Short mmCIF file of C-alpha atoms and ligand atoms in Angstrom, two decimals:
data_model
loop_
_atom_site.label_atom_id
_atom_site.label_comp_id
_atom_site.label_asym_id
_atom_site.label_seq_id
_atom_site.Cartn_x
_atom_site.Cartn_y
_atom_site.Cartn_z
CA UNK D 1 -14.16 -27.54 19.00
CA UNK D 2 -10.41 -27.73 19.91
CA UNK D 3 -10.50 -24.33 22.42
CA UNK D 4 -7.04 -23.78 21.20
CA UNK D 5 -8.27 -22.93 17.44
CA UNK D 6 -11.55 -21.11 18.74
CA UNK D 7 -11.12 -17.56 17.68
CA UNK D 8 -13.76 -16.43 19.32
CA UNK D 9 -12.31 -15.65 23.31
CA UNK D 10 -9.32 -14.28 24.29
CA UNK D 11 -8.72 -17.21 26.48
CA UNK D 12 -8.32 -19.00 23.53
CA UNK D 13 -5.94 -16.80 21.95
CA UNK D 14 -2.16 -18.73 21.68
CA UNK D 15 1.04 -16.72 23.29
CA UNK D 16 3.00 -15.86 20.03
CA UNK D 17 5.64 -17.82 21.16
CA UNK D 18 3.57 -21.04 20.90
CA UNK D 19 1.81 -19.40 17.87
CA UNK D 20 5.54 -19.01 16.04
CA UNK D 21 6.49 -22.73 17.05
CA UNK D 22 3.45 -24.53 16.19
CA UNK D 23 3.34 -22.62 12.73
CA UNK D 24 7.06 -23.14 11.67
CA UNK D 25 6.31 -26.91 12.50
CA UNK D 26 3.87 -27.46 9.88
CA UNK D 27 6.67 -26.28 7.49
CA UNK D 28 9.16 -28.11 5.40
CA UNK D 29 12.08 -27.59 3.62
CA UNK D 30 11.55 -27.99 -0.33
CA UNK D 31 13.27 -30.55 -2.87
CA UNK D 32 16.52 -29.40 -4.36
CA UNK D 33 16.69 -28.33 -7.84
CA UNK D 34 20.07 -27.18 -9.85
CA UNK D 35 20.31 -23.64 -10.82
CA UNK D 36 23.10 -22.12 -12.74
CA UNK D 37 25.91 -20.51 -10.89
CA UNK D 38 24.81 -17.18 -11.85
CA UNK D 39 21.63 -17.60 -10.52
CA UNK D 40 22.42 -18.87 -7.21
CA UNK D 41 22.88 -15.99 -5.29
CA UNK D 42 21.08 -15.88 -1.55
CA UNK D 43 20.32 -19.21 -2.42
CA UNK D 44 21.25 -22.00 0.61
CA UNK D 45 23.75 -25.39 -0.76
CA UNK D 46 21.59 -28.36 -0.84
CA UNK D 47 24.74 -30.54 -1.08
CA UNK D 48 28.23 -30.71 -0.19
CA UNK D 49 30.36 -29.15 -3.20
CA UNK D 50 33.38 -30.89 -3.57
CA UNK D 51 36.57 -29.37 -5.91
CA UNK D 52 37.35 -31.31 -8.88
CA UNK D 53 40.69 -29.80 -9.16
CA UNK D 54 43.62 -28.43 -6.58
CA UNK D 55 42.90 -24.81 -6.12
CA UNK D 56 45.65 -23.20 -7.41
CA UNK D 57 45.86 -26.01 -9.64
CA UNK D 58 49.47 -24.90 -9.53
CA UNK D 59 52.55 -23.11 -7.87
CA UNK D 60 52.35 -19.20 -8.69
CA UNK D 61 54.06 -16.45 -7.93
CA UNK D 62 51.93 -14.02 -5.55
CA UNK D 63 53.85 -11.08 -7.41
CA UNK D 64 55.50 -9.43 -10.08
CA UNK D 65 59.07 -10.18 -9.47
CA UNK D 66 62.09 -12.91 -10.59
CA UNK D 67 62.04 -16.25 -9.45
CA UNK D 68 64.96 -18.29 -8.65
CA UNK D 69 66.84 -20.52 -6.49
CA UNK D 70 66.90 -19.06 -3.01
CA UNK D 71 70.29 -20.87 -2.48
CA UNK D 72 71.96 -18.81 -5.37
CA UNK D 73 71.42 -15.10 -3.21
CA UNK D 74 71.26 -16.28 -0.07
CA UNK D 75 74.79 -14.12 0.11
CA UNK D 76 73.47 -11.23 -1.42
CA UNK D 77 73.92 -7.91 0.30
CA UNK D 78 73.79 -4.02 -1.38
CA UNK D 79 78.08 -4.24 -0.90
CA UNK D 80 78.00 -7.71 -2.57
CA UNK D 81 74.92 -8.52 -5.06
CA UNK D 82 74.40 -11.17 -6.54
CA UNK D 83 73.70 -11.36 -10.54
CA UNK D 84 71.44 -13.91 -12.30
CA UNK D 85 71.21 -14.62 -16.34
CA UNK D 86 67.33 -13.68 -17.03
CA UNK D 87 66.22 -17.12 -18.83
CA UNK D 88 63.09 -16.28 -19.87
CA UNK D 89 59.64 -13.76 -19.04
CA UNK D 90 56.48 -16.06 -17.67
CA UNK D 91 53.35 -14.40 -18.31
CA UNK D 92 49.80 -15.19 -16.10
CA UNK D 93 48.71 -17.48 -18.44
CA UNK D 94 52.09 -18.68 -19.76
CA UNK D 95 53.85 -21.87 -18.43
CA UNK D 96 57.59 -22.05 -18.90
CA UNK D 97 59.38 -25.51 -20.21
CA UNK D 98 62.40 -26.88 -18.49
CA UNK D 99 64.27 -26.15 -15.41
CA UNK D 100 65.87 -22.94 -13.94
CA UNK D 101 69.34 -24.23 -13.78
CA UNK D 102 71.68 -22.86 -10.72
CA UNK D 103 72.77 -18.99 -11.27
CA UNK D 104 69.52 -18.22 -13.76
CA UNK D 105 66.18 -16.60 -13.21
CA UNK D 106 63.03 -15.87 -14.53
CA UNK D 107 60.63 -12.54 -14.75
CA UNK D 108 57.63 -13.49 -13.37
CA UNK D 109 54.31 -12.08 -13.01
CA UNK D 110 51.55 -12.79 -10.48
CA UNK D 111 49.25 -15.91 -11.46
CA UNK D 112 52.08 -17.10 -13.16
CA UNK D 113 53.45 -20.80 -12.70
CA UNK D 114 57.00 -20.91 -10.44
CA UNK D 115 59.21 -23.06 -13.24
CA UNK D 116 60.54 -25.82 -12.12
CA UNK D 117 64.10 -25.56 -10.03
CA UNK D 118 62.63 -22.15 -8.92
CA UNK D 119 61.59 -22.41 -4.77
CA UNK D 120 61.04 -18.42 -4.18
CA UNK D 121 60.29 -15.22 -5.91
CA UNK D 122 61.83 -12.09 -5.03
CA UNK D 123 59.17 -9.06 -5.88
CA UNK D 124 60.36 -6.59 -8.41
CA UNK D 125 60.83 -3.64 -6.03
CA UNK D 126 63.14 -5.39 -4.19
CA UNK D 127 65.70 -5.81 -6.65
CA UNK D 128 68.34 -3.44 -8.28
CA UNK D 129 67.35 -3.94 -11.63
CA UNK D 130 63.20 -3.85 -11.90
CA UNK D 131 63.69 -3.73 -15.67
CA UNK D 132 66.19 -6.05 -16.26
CA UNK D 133 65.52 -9.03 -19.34
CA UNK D 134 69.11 -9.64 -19.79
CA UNK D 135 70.78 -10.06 -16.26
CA UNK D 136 69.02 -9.11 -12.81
CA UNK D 137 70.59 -8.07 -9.71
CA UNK D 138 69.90 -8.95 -6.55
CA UNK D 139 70.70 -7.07 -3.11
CA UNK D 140 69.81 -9.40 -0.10
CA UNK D 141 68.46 -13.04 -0.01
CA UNK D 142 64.71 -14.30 -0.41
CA UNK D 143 63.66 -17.09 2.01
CA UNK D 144 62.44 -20.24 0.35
CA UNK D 145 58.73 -20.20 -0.64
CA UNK D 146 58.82 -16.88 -0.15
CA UNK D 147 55.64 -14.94 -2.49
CA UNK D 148 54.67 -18.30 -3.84
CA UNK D 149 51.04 -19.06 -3.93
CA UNK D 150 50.95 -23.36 -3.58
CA UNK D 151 48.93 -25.62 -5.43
CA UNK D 152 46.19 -26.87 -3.56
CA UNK D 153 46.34 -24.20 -1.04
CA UNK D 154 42.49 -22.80 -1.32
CA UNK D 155 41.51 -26.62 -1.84
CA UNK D 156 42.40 -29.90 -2.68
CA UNK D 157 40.74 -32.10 -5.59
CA UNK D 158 37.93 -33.82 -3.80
CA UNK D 159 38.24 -32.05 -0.54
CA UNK D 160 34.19 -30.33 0.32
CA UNK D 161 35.04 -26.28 -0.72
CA UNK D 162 31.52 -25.80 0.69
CA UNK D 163 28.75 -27.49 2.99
CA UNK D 164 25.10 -28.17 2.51
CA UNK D 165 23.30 -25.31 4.49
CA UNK D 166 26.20 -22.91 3.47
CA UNK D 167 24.25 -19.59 2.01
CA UNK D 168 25.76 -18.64 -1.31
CA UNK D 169 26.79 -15.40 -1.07
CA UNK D 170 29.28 -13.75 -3.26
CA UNK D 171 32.57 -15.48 -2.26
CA UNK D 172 30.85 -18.67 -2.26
CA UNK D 173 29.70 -18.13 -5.96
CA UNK D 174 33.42 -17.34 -6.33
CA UNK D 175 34.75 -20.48 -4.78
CA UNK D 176 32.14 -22.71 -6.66
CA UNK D 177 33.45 -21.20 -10.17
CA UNK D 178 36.74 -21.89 -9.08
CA UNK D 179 36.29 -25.44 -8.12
CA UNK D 180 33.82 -26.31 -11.34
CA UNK D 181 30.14 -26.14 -10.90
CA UNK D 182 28.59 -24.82 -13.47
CA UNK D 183 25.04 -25.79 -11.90
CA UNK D 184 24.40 -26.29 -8.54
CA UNK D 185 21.92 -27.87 -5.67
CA UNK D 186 19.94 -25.85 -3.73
CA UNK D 187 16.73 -25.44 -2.12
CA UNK D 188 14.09 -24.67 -4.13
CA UNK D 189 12.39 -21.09 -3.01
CA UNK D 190 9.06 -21.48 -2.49
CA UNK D 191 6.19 -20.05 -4.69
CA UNK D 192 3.94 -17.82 -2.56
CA UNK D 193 0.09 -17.14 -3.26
CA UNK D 194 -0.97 -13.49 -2.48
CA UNK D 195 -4.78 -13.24 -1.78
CA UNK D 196 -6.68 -9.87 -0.84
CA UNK D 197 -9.99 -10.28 0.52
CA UNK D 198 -12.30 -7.22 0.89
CA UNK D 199 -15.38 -5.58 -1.17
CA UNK D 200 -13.86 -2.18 -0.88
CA UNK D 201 -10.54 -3.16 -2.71
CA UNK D 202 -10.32 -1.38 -6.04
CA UNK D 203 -6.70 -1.63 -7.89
CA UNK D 204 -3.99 0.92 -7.66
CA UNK D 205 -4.57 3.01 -11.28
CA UNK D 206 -8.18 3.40 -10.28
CA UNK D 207 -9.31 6.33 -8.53
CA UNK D 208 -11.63 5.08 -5.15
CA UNK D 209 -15.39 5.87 -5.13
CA UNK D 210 -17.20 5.99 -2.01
CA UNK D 211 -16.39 3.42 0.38
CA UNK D 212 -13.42 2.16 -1.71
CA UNK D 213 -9.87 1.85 -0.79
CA UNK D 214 -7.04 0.67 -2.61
CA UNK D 215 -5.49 -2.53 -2.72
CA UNK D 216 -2.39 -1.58 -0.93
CA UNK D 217 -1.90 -5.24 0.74
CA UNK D 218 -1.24 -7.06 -2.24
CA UNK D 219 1.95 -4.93 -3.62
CA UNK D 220 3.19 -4.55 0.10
CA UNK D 221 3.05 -8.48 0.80
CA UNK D 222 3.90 -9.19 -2.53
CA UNK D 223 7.14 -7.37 -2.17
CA UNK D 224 7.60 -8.76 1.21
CA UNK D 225 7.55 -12.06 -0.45
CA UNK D 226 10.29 -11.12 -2.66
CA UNK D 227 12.48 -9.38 -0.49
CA UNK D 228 11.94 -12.89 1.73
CA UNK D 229 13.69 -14.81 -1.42
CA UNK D 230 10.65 -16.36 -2.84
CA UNK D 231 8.77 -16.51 -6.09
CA UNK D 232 4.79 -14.81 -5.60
CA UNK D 233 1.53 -15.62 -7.47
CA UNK D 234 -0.78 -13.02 -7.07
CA UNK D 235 -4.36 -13.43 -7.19
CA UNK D 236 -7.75 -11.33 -8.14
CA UNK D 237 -9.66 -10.29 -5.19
CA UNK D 238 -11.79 -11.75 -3.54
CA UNK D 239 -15.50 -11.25 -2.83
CA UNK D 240 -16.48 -11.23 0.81
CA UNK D 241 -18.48 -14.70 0.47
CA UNK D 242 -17.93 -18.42 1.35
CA UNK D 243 -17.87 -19.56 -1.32
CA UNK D 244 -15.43 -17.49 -3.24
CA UNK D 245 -13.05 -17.50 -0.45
CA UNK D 246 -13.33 -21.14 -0.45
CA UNK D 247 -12.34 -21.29 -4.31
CA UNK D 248 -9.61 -18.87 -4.31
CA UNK D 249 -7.75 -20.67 -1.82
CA UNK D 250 -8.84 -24.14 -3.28
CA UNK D 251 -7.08 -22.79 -6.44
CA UNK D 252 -3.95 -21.07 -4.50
CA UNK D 253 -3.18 -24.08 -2.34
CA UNK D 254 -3.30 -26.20 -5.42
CA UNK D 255 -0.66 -23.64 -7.25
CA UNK D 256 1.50 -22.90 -4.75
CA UNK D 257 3.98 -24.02 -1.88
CA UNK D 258 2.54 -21.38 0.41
CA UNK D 259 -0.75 -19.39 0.56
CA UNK D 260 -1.09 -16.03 2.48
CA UNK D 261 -4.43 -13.89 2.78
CA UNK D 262 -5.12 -10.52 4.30
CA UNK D 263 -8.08 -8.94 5.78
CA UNK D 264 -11.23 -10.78 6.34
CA UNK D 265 -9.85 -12.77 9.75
CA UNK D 266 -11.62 -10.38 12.37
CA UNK D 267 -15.29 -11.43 13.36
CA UNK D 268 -17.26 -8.80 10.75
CA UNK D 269 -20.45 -10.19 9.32
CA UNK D 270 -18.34 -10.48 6.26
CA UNK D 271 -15.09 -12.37 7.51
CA UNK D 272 -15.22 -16.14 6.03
CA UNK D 273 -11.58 -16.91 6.48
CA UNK D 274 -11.59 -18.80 9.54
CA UNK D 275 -14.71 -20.82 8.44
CA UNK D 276 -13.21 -21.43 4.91
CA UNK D 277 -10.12 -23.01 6.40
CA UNK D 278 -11.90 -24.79 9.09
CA UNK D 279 -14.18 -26.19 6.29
CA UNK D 280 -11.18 -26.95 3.78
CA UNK D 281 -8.81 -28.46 6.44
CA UNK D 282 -7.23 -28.25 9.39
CA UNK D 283 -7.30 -25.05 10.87
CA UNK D 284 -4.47 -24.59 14.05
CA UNK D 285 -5.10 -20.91 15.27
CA UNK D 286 -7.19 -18.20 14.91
CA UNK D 287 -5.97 -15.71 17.34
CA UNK D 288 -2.42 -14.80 18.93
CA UNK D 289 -1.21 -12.52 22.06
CA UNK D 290 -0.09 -10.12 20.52
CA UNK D 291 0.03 -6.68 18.84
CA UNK D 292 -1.20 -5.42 16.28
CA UNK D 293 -2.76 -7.94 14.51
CA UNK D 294 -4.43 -10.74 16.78
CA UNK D 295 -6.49 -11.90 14.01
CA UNK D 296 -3.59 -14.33 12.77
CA UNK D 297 -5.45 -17.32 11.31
CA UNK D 298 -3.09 -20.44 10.13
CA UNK D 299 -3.42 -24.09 8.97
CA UNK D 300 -3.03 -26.86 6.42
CA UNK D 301 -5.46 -26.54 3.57
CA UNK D 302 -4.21 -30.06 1.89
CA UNK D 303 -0.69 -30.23 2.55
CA UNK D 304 -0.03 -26.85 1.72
CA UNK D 305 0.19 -24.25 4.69
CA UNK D 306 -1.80 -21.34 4.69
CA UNK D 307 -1.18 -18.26 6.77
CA UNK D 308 -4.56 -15.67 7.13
CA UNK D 309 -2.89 -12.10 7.70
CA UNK D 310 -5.04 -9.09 9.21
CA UNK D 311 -6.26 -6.23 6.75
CA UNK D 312 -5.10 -3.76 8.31
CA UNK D 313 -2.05 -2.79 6.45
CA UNK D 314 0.41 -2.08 9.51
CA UNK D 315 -1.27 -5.55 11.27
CA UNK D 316 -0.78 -7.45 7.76
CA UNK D 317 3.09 -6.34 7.47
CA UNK D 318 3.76 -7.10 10.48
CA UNK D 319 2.27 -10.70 11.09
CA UNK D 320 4.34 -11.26 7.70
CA UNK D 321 7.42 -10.32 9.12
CA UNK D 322 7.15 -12.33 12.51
CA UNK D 323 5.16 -15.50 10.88
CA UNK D 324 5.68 -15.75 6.84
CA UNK D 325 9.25 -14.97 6.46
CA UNK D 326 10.44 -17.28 8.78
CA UNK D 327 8.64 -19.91 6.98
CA UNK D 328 9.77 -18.77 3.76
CA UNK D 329 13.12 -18.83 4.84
CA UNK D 330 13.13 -22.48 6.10
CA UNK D 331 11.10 -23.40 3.15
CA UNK D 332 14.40 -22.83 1.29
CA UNK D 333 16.78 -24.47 3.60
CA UNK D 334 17.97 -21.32 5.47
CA UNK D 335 18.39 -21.92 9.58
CA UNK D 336 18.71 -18.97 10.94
CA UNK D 337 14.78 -17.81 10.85
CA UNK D 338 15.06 -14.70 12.87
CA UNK D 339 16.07 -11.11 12.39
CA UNK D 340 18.48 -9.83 14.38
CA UNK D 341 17.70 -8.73 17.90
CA UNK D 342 19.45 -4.82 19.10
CA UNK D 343 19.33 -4.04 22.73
CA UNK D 344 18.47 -0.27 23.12
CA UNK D 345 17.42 2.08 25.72
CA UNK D 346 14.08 3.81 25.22
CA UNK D 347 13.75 7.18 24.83
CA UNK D 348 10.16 7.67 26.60
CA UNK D 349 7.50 5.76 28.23
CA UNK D 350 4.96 3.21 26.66
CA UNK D 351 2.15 2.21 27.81
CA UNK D 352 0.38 -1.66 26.56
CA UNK D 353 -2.28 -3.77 27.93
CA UNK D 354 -1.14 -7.00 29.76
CA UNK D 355 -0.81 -10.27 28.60
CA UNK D 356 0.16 -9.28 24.97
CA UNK D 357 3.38 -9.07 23.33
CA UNK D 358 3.40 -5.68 21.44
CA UNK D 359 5.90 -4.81 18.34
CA UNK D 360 5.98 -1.27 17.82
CA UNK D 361 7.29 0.40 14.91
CA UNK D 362 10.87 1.73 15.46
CA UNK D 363 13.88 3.54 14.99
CA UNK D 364 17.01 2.59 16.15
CA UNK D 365 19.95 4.57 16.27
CA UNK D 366 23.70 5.25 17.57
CA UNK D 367 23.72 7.34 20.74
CA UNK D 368 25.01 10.23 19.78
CA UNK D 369 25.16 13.06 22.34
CA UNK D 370 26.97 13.25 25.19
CA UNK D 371 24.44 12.32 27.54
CA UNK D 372 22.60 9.92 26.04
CA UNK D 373 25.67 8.45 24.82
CA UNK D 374 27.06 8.13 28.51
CA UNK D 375 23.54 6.69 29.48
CA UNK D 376 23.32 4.15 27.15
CA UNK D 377 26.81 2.91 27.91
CA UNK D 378 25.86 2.79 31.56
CA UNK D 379 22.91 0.48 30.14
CA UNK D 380 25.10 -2.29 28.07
CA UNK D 381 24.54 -0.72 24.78
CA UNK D 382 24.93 2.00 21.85
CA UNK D 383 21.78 2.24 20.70
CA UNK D 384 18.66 4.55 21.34
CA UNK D 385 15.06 3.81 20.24
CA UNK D 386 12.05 5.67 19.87
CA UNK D 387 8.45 4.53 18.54
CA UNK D 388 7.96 6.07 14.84
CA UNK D 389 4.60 8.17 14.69
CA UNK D 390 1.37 7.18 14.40
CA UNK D 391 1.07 3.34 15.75
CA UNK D 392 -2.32 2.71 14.05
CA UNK D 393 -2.89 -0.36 12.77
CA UNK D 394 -4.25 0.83 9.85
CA UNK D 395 -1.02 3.36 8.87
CA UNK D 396 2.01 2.09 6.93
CA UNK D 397 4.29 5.47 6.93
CA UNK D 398 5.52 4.17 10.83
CA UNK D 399 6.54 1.49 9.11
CA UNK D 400 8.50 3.15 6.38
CA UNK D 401 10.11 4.69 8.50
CA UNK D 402 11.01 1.78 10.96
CA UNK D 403 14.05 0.23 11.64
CA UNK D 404 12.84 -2.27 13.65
CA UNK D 405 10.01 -4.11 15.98
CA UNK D 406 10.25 -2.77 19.78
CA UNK D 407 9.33 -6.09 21.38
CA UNK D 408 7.48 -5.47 24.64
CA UNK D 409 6.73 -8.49 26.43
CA UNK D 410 3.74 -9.60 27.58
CA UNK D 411 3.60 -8.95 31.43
CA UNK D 412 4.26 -5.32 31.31
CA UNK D 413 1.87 -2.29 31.35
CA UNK D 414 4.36 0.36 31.32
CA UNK D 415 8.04 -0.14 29.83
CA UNK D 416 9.56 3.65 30.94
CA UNK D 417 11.71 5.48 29.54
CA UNK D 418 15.01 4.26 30.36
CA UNK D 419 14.25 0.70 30.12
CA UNK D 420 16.59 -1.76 27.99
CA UNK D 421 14.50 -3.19 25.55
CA UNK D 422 15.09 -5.79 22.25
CA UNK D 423 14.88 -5.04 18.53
CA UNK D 424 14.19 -6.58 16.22
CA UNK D 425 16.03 -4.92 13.15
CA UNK D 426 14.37 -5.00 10.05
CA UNK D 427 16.97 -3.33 8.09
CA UNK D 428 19.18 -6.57 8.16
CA UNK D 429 18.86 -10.42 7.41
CA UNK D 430 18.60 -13.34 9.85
CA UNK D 431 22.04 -14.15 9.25
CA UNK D 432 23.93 -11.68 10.70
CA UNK D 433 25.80 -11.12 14.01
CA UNK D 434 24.96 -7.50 15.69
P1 AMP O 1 -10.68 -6.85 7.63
O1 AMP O 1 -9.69 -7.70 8.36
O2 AMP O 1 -11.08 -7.45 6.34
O3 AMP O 1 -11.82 -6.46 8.49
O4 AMP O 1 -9.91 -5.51 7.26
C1 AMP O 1 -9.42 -4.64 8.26
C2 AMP O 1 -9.10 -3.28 7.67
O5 AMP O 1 -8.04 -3.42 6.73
C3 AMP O 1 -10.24 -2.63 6.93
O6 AMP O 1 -10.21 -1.25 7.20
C4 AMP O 1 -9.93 -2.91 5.50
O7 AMP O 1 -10.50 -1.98 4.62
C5 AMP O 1 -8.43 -2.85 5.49
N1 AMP O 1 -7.90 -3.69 4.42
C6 AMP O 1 -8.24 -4.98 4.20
N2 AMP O 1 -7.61 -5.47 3.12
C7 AMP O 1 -6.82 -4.46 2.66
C8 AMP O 1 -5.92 -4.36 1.57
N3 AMP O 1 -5.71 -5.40 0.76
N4 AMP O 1 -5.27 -3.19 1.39
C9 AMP O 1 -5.49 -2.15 2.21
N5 AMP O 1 -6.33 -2.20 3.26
C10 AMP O 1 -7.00 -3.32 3.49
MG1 MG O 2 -12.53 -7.31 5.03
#
């Protein structure tokens, strides 16, 4: 046997760094497919968007005001103003015929087209007469192309508005309204298989007899999977056997882009996880450095990868936050694949065993007192962390109460209070800049 994918020592056991690399290689990006614009929030371009149209498609004023030839008050002054003949009112919407001639203007209001002969708009507070229809009066000049709004200006017909890899977010939506797609190409988001494995698993509306416990996996990892921007297919559970582990992820990896388990990975009597995916297909790892949750099983079961998450609920969460959602992510074209990282300085000591990289439930926050505030600005940063609670693999209320993953690297024993160390923030997405 490969020693790499041989659960069984520690020696065996992959540094998560390799772990994280060699898993995220076996993914792929999906096909495109068109949505509609309204659907395509969070979703990432799979092709250039080009404009069909200038954006303005046309001079407008940026105000409520007159416009008029800049040359007929560039005299004006409050001891000499200037009068102009109102021609005509232009709503948003409206489009006036014909030409301002010299020593006329026109009300305007904002979105509305500058008529032609008009080259500036003067806003309405800045004129004598804000109500004026008949004759206006004006009581110092207006620079040319002054609170005019050009055509083309956001974008010119057949110039890109956005690029493939750009994530839609709101103004993007905005932008591809304005510049005509109705539909548009982007990565498909991946359909992920949920599988529980365990005897004692009863549902959530039953009450648990002896030696039961609920289900409490599948509606956390399910949700993860959402909150990760993909679609999830939940499964029954399974029975602790071979064979039924063998057909529930025969069926999942035939249904879906993406196939997670939990529990069943450790080396129980009645953990067939490993030995189902080493008897389906290739199996890549068993076992990573790190904490909790070394039990991380992965491979390719067909062509469809397939990620074996610890029971333990804290373990499970976790190995889906550091392993699945960054292949969820690139499976629907995103690039940045990891959360946010927060320098802070710890608030006590913490104590790991060597050689494995622990991530410890967290909470960040702002420095607020006057010493610790004065400390952590000595240190580089604003931010204090302490561990939340109870850091049992088996408890998920440190987690809802986390912030973020203390990352304590590998060659340590003790980090002590004091010490700089990363974050990895939960509470925000892989795109943004802290
Ligand atoms: P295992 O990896 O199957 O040995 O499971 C490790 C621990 O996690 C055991 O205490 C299980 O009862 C628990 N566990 C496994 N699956 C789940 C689940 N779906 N929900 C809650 N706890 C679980
Ligand atoms: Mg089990």
């Amino acid at each position: 046997m490969n020693p790499e994918t041989n659960p069984d020592t520690i020696s065996d056991t992959l540094s998560f760094d390799a772990a994280r690399e060699r898993w995220l290689d076996n993914i792929t990006r999906l096909a495109p497919e068109y949505v509609p614009l309204s659907e395509a929030l969070g979703r990432v371009l799979a092709a250039d968007a080009r404009s069909d149209i200038d954006v303005s498609p046309f001079d407008n004023s940026a105000m409520d005001g007159f416009a008029l030839r800049a040359a007929d008050i560039a005299d004006a002054s409050a001891d000499a103003p200037v009068e102009l003949a109102v021609a005509t009112t232009i709503a948003a919407g409206d489009c006036m015929e014909g030409t301002l001639v010299p020593g006329e203007c026109a009300r305007i209001m904002t979105g509305a087209p500058v008529p032609a002969g008009a080259d500036t708009v003067v806003k309405i507070e800045d004129t004598a007469t804000p109500e004026a229809t008949q004759r206006a009066r004006f009581i110092k000049p207006s620079p040319p192309a002054m609170n005019i709004r050009l055509r083309g200006e956001e974008v010119k017909a057949g110039e890109c508005v956005l690029i493939r890899g750009d994530l839609l977010g709101p103004a993007a939506i905005g932008l591809l309204a304005a510049t005509g797609h109705a539909t548009v190409p982007v990565y498909q988001q991946p359909t992920v298989g949920v599988i529980s494995t365990g005897e004692e698993l009863i549902d959530v509306e039953q009450v648990p007899t002896a030696g039961k416990i609920r289900n409490s996996n599948s509606y956390s990892l399910a949700a993860q999977v959402r909150a990760a921007g993909a679609k999830v297919r939940q499964y029954a559970n399974i029975h602790d056997t071979l064979e039924d582990t063998i057909a529930a992820f025969r069926q999942a990896t035939a249904e879906c882009d993406l196939v997670i388990s939990s529990g069943g990975v450790s080396v129980g009597d009645f953990d067939y996880v490993v030995e189902a995916v080493r008897s389906m297909g290739d199996l890549q790892f068993a076992s990573v450095k790190m904490r909790p949750g070394k039990p991380q099983t992965t491979g390719l079961i067909g062509r469809t990868p397939f990620f074996g998450l610890p029971g333990n609920p804290a373990s499970a969460y976790i190995g889906f936050e550091l392993f699945v959602r960054p292949a969820i992510r690139k499976m629907a074209g995103h690039t940045a694949l990891r959360r946010p990282v927060q320098k802070a300085v710890l608030d006590h000591d913490l104590n790991k065993r060597a050689g494995f990289r622990y991530f410890m439930r967290g909470r960040l926050r702002l420095a607020n007192d006057p010493t610790e505030y004065v400390r952590a600005l000595r240190e580089g940063t604003d931010y204090r962390v302490a561990v939340t609670e109870n850091q049992s693999s088996a408890l998920l209320t440190s987690l809802h109460h986390a912030n973020c993953l203390l990352v304590l690297p590998e060659d340590e024993t003790l980090v002590s209070a004091g010490t700089v160390i990363d974050c990895m923030r939960l509470d925000i997405d892989e795109n943004v800049v802290v």
